[in-house]
Amino acid sequence: RLWTNRRWLSYAIYLYLFAGDITQKGYEKKRSKLIRAYIPHAGGNLATSDPPHTPYLCSDMHTTTRVSIWYPDKYIYVHTEAVQAVLARHVERKVAVPMPSKRRSLVVQTSMDAYTPPDSSSGSEEEAGPGDDMSGMEHWMSRPSQLGPVHLGSTSSSSSSTQSGGSGNAGRLADSLAHSHISHLAHTHLGHTHLGQSHHQQSHLSQSHYGKTLLPLYLVFLTGVPVSSRVSAKIQQLVNTLKQPRRPPLREFFVDDFDELLEVQQPDPNQPRPEGAEMMPVRGEALGVVTNWPPSLEAALQRWGTISPKAPCLTSLDTAGKPLYVLTYGKLWSRSIKLAYNILHKLGSKQEPMVRPGDRVALVFPNNDPVAFMVAFYGCLLAEVVPVPIEVPLSRKDAGSQQIGFLLGSCGVTVALTSDACHKGLPKSATGEIPQFKGWPKLLWFVTESKHLSKPPRDWFPHIKDANNDTAYIEYKTCKDGSVLGVTVTRIALLTHCQALTQSCSYTEAETIVNVLDFKKDVGLWHGILTSVMNMMHVISVPYSLMKVNPLSWIQKVCQYKAKVACVKSRDMHWALVAHKDQKDINLSSLRMLLVADGSNPWSISSCDAFLNVFQTKGLRAEVICPCASSPEALTVAIRRPVEDSSQPPGRGVLSMQGLSYGVVRVDTEERLSVLTVQDVGTVTPGGLVCVVKPEGVPQLCQTDEIGELCVCSIATGTSYYGLTGMTKNTFEVYPVGSSGGLISEYAFVRTGLLGFIGPGGLVFITGKMDGLIMVSGRRHNADDIVATALAVEPMKFVYRGRIAVFSVTVLRDERIVVVAEQRPDSTEEDSFQWMSRVLQAIDSIHGVGVFCLALVPANTLPKTPLGGIHLSEIKQLYLEGGLHPCNVLMCPHTCVTNLPKPRQKQPEIGPASVMVGNLVSGKRIAQASGRDLGQTDDNDQFLFLSEVLQWRAQTTPDHVLYTLLSSRGAVSSSLTCLQLHKRAERVAALLIERGGLQEGDHVALVYPPGIDLIAAFYGCLYAGCVPITVRPPHPQNISTTLPTVKMIVEVSHSACVMTTAVICKLLRSKEAMATVDIRNWPPVLDTDDLPKKKPPAFYKPTNPDGLAYLDFSVSTTGMLAGVQMSHNAVGAFCRSVKLQCELYPSREVAICLDPYCGLGFVLWCLCSVYSGHQSILIPPVELESNPALWLLAVSQLRVRDTFCSYSVMELCTKGLGLQTEALKARGLDLSRVRACVVVAEERPRMSLTHSFSKLFKDLGLHPRSVSTAFGCRVNLAICLQGTSGPDPTTVYVDMRALRHDRVRLVERGSPHSLPLMESGKILPGVRIIIANPETKGPLGDSHLGEIWVHSAHNGSGYYSGYGEEVLQSDHFNSRLSFGDTQTVWARTGYLGFLRRTELTDANGERHDALFVVGALEEAMELRGMRYHPIDIETSVIRAHKSIMECAVFPWTNLLVVVVELEGSEQEALDLVPMVTKAVLEEHYLIVGVVVVTDIGVIPINSRGEKQRMHLRDGFLQDQLDPIYVAYNM
């Protein structure tokens, strides 16, 4: 247990304390010196007269004989203190990292029955160590075997409703048709402050979208946003954390406003640089010539098989550790001959044999069957075919198996040799055939057991030649990116390598060797299969299945067989330490060599030291431990020799981690904690020449104190990557050069892929691998070192030791570190989060580098290699695709992204006059444009008031139908002729005057569903001289949320009475309504279903054209409730303008699918038909809920040429009818007659939606050019409208980066950072537009971004509000330019846009000016001194992952908050966090502060289909969204 909790970070301390005699007193002195810096007054009463200690690199570091007294408990104590010291500084700062919020359903783990613990090991990528599924493992690990309840603690979500919010399109439809005026929060402000306090407030969240849509509105503007909630506290915590001093940012520069330049890493002037002389190549000892060495490996086999046939060659073990089979040299020889004969003569026909000498053959054998593998391997050598050993494919989609298939295909493999048991275990199809694995060539599976083979004829004998340059075998190698290469090893290289190993390991005949390594490749193959046969040694092969059950099995076999040599990895030593304490009779004195295959891994030193420390008492000698360095390309590079003389202890160095990150060797003299202790891996292999070259660029020799890649020149190396000449040249044919530029040797060197240096005495030190190298901001970090740091933070409690992946991803043109680990199922949320924060702090302190993302995934879910290790490239691929499904994520973009462009400094504003002069000088015109003139031509243009037009129409064309209302089935439910409307209006006026007792100028609220009653009531008000206000009725299923909005509009508009239908009257008096709103304070409610029969005594004759006609109340996207005053003059001008633009005449029919409560929707629904005389076909959008095809079918059947809709309707049709186009075609749907399909909106045109709609219905006859948009706003309800004639809408592509600086730069389609913008329709007749600077109010030039100002006869007259706020926005309606034309009165739209003169011509023959709307000023976000439009960021986010249904962003305390709706299982929620963060960083150079993942339908949307981002913000801050997950990025 003590050894389990080792702390890697303090290996330096351990080694330092270990480097000489140590007694109790010396121990105390050294300990105090080491931790003095971290513990206040630690040195106060301890002796401090320690002699200065300088660690140095050499092989005789301490020559005194050891008589030390060692205190393991104190050793652990100092270890713990040292690690805690690193983390203590962070604790002192009291940095509270905000913990992510998680929905309860996401916290509760799956039942333990379904859980299979993963294998775990100490970081070997290929193989797994003994896992926690081992029966007897629990007591070694001292972990409770029973799992307690999962602690939810503060990690569960708040007490808000846990019901999910709506499903799919239904929820989205509810969004689009929702009642968008106010929320139940209007009274949350007044009383309740927490959602959990009242059930009816909870329940609405999960019903229709009304609740979600409606968050605080008008009152928010009066009271501000309450910030007492838990979410706000967490955001404050995050802000405080981000204020903490960070690593200083890189030097920033900024050249031009147009180009936001990312920071370029400037070299640190103080960085350490190499100072040593040039490192000359180092030669290994000469390869001795021994007279009886065989001329080839097959010759050796022949010798032993004939002269010592009974000698044991290989013993295989079962899972109980008992010998399963002993293969003798005689058996190996005879079986190999038999197999060789069968391979050459029994596959295919005599004329066409399938395999000829030189062909490649796959060897597919499991790890527990070394005997069959060995026979197959030597059978191939004797048949002169090339074996390609690979792993057994566990399943068709095994991680990395596809790449193995590519290797087999490129090697031209057609035959796979396998064992009987393995063949039976392979997946099979129904017919019993082995299916072709994905990416694999078609293979013939050939079983190698003797009983299946034919006996060779007596006269047949394999031809045994001397070793030559033919390929002997191909070893596979997995690259960093997951691709698999085949390294070819020639027969001469194979023999020479065996000779070199025999010489350096002093192998002798009949020695016993215990092998735990994989015998198919690498050190396990070289020692356990090849060199052993050359020396007639006996190999005891310990399978991994046995190691899992009994980690001590290899040690027991060493004792049992008195083995002289054991081949292990450091993780085998580690697990032996964990398991050893119950063993009594262990004796390791027979070992003369313990070969550590991964001894080149910098942190194997800890396992070696700890193993020696424990087993020294069991007969293990220090000089026995022999680490080696090897690679698939260069085979064995260096190996530490087993020496008899223990007076020469191994070399080791305590190196500064900072120096290593700059590629420089610096011995740490200051005893810091950020050090790496490395041990030597001995000297260069006999017969080899090794040099160290720079890892990048020209292979130039390094200096003596510089880290580089080791290159080897020797016969005993690989010769090529099979079939890849280009890569072979770069790796196997390297010619290093000296500082003078001359070649150092005429022979080629091979790159080993190992990083390190050569120390004094020719000792080789390895500091890492090229594959594990991560370059961050010009500094090198080693993936293995980062894994070790993560493991040092209480490793065994929360994560599995061998299941940690560290890799880098490119974000914003630099590498970023990602750490992924498997979380133990019994660790709580809070514990895991604490562990994650500590890991981040440790890596930051030790390595001086920030981690971009740290993710914990559920146990046993990371992709495995066939041997059970983690498959790094597959994990990286899953991360990049957003398919890891983590259960915890911590992102730290604020810490590690230091190359963002410099925040924009606002220049002192240039005066408007200078801007104008500058434009004139540069030849740019002032950005202004106008629609054509309003001419008075028609009869109805003589009337000043709309009520007079209706009376005139009732007299002249009484039976002409003005309005037709359709039901949800498409049938006409009611219609109105001119006369019928006139009569109904008269009776409404009578009702108002008689029953209501209303006076001229009184305000009347019209609370009607979309239909004909609303139109009659409106004209009734005009007839009675009253001012109508149209109000959306409350939703019967959601009164508590929607009724307060109605009440507020009635109050704010000072309505003297409310007119409505009988059904709504009843609803207003229901119990639920009474509970929501006090009905006694309401003005009188009049029911118009029961109208008086008589007409009013006299019509009201309006006299003042500038008098108020009606009030247009609506809620802006920022939640502002405002009523705009519309005069009779404005109404007349508006109707005339629309009539001219759309060419509306009595003979025309127009289909309208819009909400009739405000803006252009109301004007088209209620006013235009009366003015122009055309017939309006009214389709209430709410009816599309039950019949999405209603609108398009009506347009088709009634042969309508012009139609108007909203984005919500268009989206509903695109999503709801996407798969039904063929069925609709069969029903006769034909849209070829449509010449104008106009989307009415108050925003930038949604190009992607209009394009999708056009594309989808193109097959049904819809012409793409007929789809266009309109643009209106509060101050002017319609500025642009495409209309029927004039040029097609134009599209431009602008640079999004320039747009952030309020500039417009046109770019080509598809260029980086390009943003497509579509013209918002043609400017209406009688409308003038100018683009002005919102701050200086000066006019701007063409193609400059500014605020759109409008001058028109149908501008609103001003805001109407009962709260005296008209003054605040008075300049919205009457502003003047500060320079130029200072006389004209303009209305400010509050929207940013630009004008651009196009090459097209208008109807009057002049060049056409196109208006492009970019976004609302009040929604734009000022971040880093630049202006961002939410829609641009949202577009990037939606593209980031396939499961993101919708997205909304808003700023809060300078942090960017991103809310995404998840379409998919909750398990995918955390995948979105890294994807969203990366997308926004890459495309917008912004760091996301908070990512909120919610259910579909949570983002509120108003009736126009616009997102209500401010409502969403308030709901988030008040903890009312019931999010699935909230991530706070650090």
Short mmCIF file of C-alpha atoms in Angstrom, two decimals, residues 1039-1182:
data_model
loop_
_atom_site.label_atom_id
_atom_site.label_comp_id
_atom_site.label_asym_id
_atom_site.label_seq_id
_atom_site.Cartn_x
_atom_site.Cartn_y
_atom_site.Cartn_z
CA ILE A 1039 -52.02 31.00 -18.34
CA SER A 1040 -49.58 31.52 -15.48
CA THR A 1041 -46.83 32.50 -17.89
CA THR A 1042 -48.68 34.27 -20.67
CA LEU A 1043 -51.40 36.23 -18.84
CA PRO A 1044 -48.98 38.63 -17.06
CA THR A 1045 -47.82 39.82 -20.51
CA VAL A 1046 -51.40 40.67 -21.50
CA LYS A 1047 -51.93 42.46 -18.20
CA MET A 1048 -48.74 44.44 -18.61
CA ILE A 1049 -49.57 45.65 -22.14
CA VAL A 1050 -53.08 46.63 -21.01
CA GLU A 1051 -51.59 48.61 -18.11
CA VAL A 1052 -48.70 50.19 -20.00
CA SER A 1053 -50.98 51.27 -22.87
CA HIS A 1054 -53.52 52.80 -20.41
CA SER A 1055 -56.34 50.90 -22.11
CA ALA A 1056 -59.81 52.06 -21.07
CA CYS A 1057 -61.32 48.70 -21.96
CA VAL A 1058 -60.48 45.25 -23.29
CA MET A 1059 -62.34 43.75 -26.26
CA THR A 1060 -62.25 40.00 -26.83
CA THR A 1061 -64.27 36.88 -27.68
CA ALA A 1062 -66.54 34.96 -25.30
CA VAL A 1063 -64.03 32.10 -25.00
CA ILE A 1064 -61.22 34.40 -23.92
CA CYS A 1065 -63.58 36.29 -21.59
CA LYS A 1066 -64.25 33.01 -19.83
CA LEU A 1067 -60.53 32.25 -19.71
CA LEU A 1068 -59.76 35.63 -18.13
CA ARG A 1069 -62.25 34.88 -15.36
CA SER A 1070 -61.02 31.31 -14.71
CA LYS A 1071 -59.55 30.26 -11.36
CA GLU A 1072 -56.10 29.86 -12.85
CA ALA A 1073 -56.23 33.38 -14.27
CA MET A 1074 -57.39 34.73 -10.89
CA ALA A 1075 -54.43 33.02 -9.24
CA THR A 1076 -52.01 34.63 -11.69
CA VAL A 1077 -53.38 38.17 -12.07
CA ASP A 1078 -55.80 40.18 -9.95
CA ILE A 1079 -58.75 40.55 -12.34
CA ARG A 1080 -60.36 43.30 -10.23
CA ASN A 1081 -57.75 45.82 -11.38
CA TRP A 1082 -58.61 45.21 -15.05
CA PRO A 1083 -60.50 47.75 -17.12
CA PRO A 1084 -63.98 46.58 -18.33
CA VAL A 1085 -63.89 43.53 -20.64
CA LEU A 1086 -66.27 43.64 -23.62
CA ASP A 1087 -67.33 40.44 -25.40
CA THR A 1088 -67.77 41.12 -29.14
CA ASP A 1089 -69.46 37.78 -29.88
CA ASP A 1090 -72.71 39.47 -28.81
CA LEU A 1091 -72.76 42.72 -30.79
CA PRO A 1092 -75.67 45.22 -30.75
CA LYS A 1093 -77.74 45.12 -33.96
CA LYS A 1094 -77.91 48.86 -34.47
CA LYS A 1095 -75.20 51.08 -35.84
CA PRO A 1096 -73.69 53.97 -33.85
CA PRO A 1097 -75.56 57.29 -33.74
CA ALA A 1098 -72.84 59.00 -35.82
CA PHE A 1099 -69.46 58.08 -37.32
CA TYR A 1100 -66.43 59.63 -35.77
CA LYS A 1101 -64.88 61.97 -38.33
CA PRO A 1102 -61.13 62.21 -37.69
CA THR A 1103 -59.79 65.66 -38.42
CA ASN A 1104 -56.08 65.53 -37.61
CA PRO A 1105 -54.01 63.31 -39.98
CA ASP A 1106 -51.10 63.44 -37.49
CA GLY A 1107 -53.35 62.07 -34.72
CA LEU A 1108 -52.82 58.60 -33.27
CA ALA A 1109 -54.29 55.75 -35.38
CA TYR A 1110 -53.06 52.77 -33.32
CA LEU A 1111 -50.30 51.63 -30.97
CA ASP A 1112 -47.91 48.89 -32.09
CA PHE A 1113 -46.73 47.01 -28.97
CA SER A 1114 -43.99 44.40 -29.20
CA VAL A 1115 -41.05 42.96 -27.31
CA SER A 1116 -37.56 43.41 -28.73
CA THR A 1117 -35.07 40.53 -28.72
CA THR A 1118 -33.41 42.10 -25.69
CA GLY A 1119 -36.68 41.88 -23.77
CA MET A 1120 -37.74 45.53 -24.04
CA LEU A 1121 -41.50 46.02 -24.20
CA ALA A 1122 -42.32 49.11 -26.25
CA GLY A 1123 -45.37 50.66 -27.89
CA VAL A 1124 -44.80 52.69 -31.05
CA GLN A 1125 -47.30 55.42 -31.95
CA MET A 1126 -48.58 55.18 -35.52
CA SER A 1127 -50.37 58.27 -36.90
CA HIS A 1128 -53.10 58.21 -39.58
CA ASN A 1129 -50.64 59.84 -41.97
CA ALA A 1130 -48.06 57.11 -41.35
CA VAL A 1131 -50.69 54.37 -41.85
CA GLY A 1132 -51.77 55.83 -45.18
CA ALA A 1133 -48.20 56.29 -46.41
CA PHE A 1134 -47.27 52.79 -45.24
CA CYS A 1135 -50.16 51.13 -47.10
CA ARG A 1136 -49.45 53.14 -50.24
CA SER A 1137 -45.76 52.22 -50.13
CA VAL A 1138 -46.50 48.47 -49.76
CA LYS A 1139 -49.16 48.69 -52.51
CA LEU A 1140 -46.68 50.21 -54.97
CA GLN A 1141 -43.83 47.83 -54.07
CA CYS A 1142 -45.96 44.67 -54.33
CA GLU A 1143 -48.26 45.92 -57.09
CA LEU A 1144 -51.40 45.20 -55.06
CA TYR A 1145 -54.77 45.68 -56.83
CA PRO A 1146 -58.32 44.42 -56.14
CA SER A 1147 -57.85 41.56 -58.60
CA ARG A 1148 -54.85 40.16 -56.67
CA GLU A 1149 -54.71 37.51 -53.96
CA VAL A 1150 -52.05 37.44 -51.27
CA ALA A 1151 -51.48 34.56 -48.76
CA ILE A 1152 -50.34 35.71 -45.32
CA CYS A 1153 -48.95 33.27 -42.74
CA LEU A 1154 -47.87 35.72 -40.03
CA ASP A 1155 -48.84 36.64 -36.49
CA PRO A 1156 -51.11 39.73 -36.68
CA TYR A 1157 -50.05 41.50 -33.49
CA CYS A 1158 -47.26 43.90 -34.43
CA GLY A 1159 -45.01 45.20 -37.17
CA LEU A 1160 -45.44 44.40 -40.83
CA GLY A 1161 -47.37 41.25 -39.92
CA PHE A 1162 -50.19 43.32 -38.44
CA VAL A 1163 -50.18 45.81 -41.33
CA LEU A 1164 -50.45 43.04 -43.94
CA TRP A 1165 -53.12 41.16 -41.96
CA CYS A 1166 -55.39 44.09 -41.06
CA LEU A 1167 -54.64 47.22 -43.10
CA CYS A 1168 -53.34 46.58 -46.62
CA SER A 1169 -56.40 44.78 -48.02
CA VAL A 1170 -58.70 47.62 -47.03
CA TYR A 1171 -56.34 50.16 -48.59
CA SER A 1172 -55.45 48.29 -51.81
CA GLY A 1173 -58.59 46.21 -52.22
CA HIS A 1174 -56.76 42.89 -52.83
CA GLN A 1175 -57.95 39.67 -51.21
CA SER A 1176 -55.90 38.47 -48.23
CA ILE A 1177 -55.89 34.73 -47.54
CA LEU A 1178 -55.20 34.50 -43.83
CA ILE A 1179 -53.40 31.41 -42.47
CA PRO A 1180 -52.82 31.54 -38.69
CA PRO A 1181 -49.29 30.16 -38.04
CA VAL A 1182 -50.60 28.24 -35.03
#
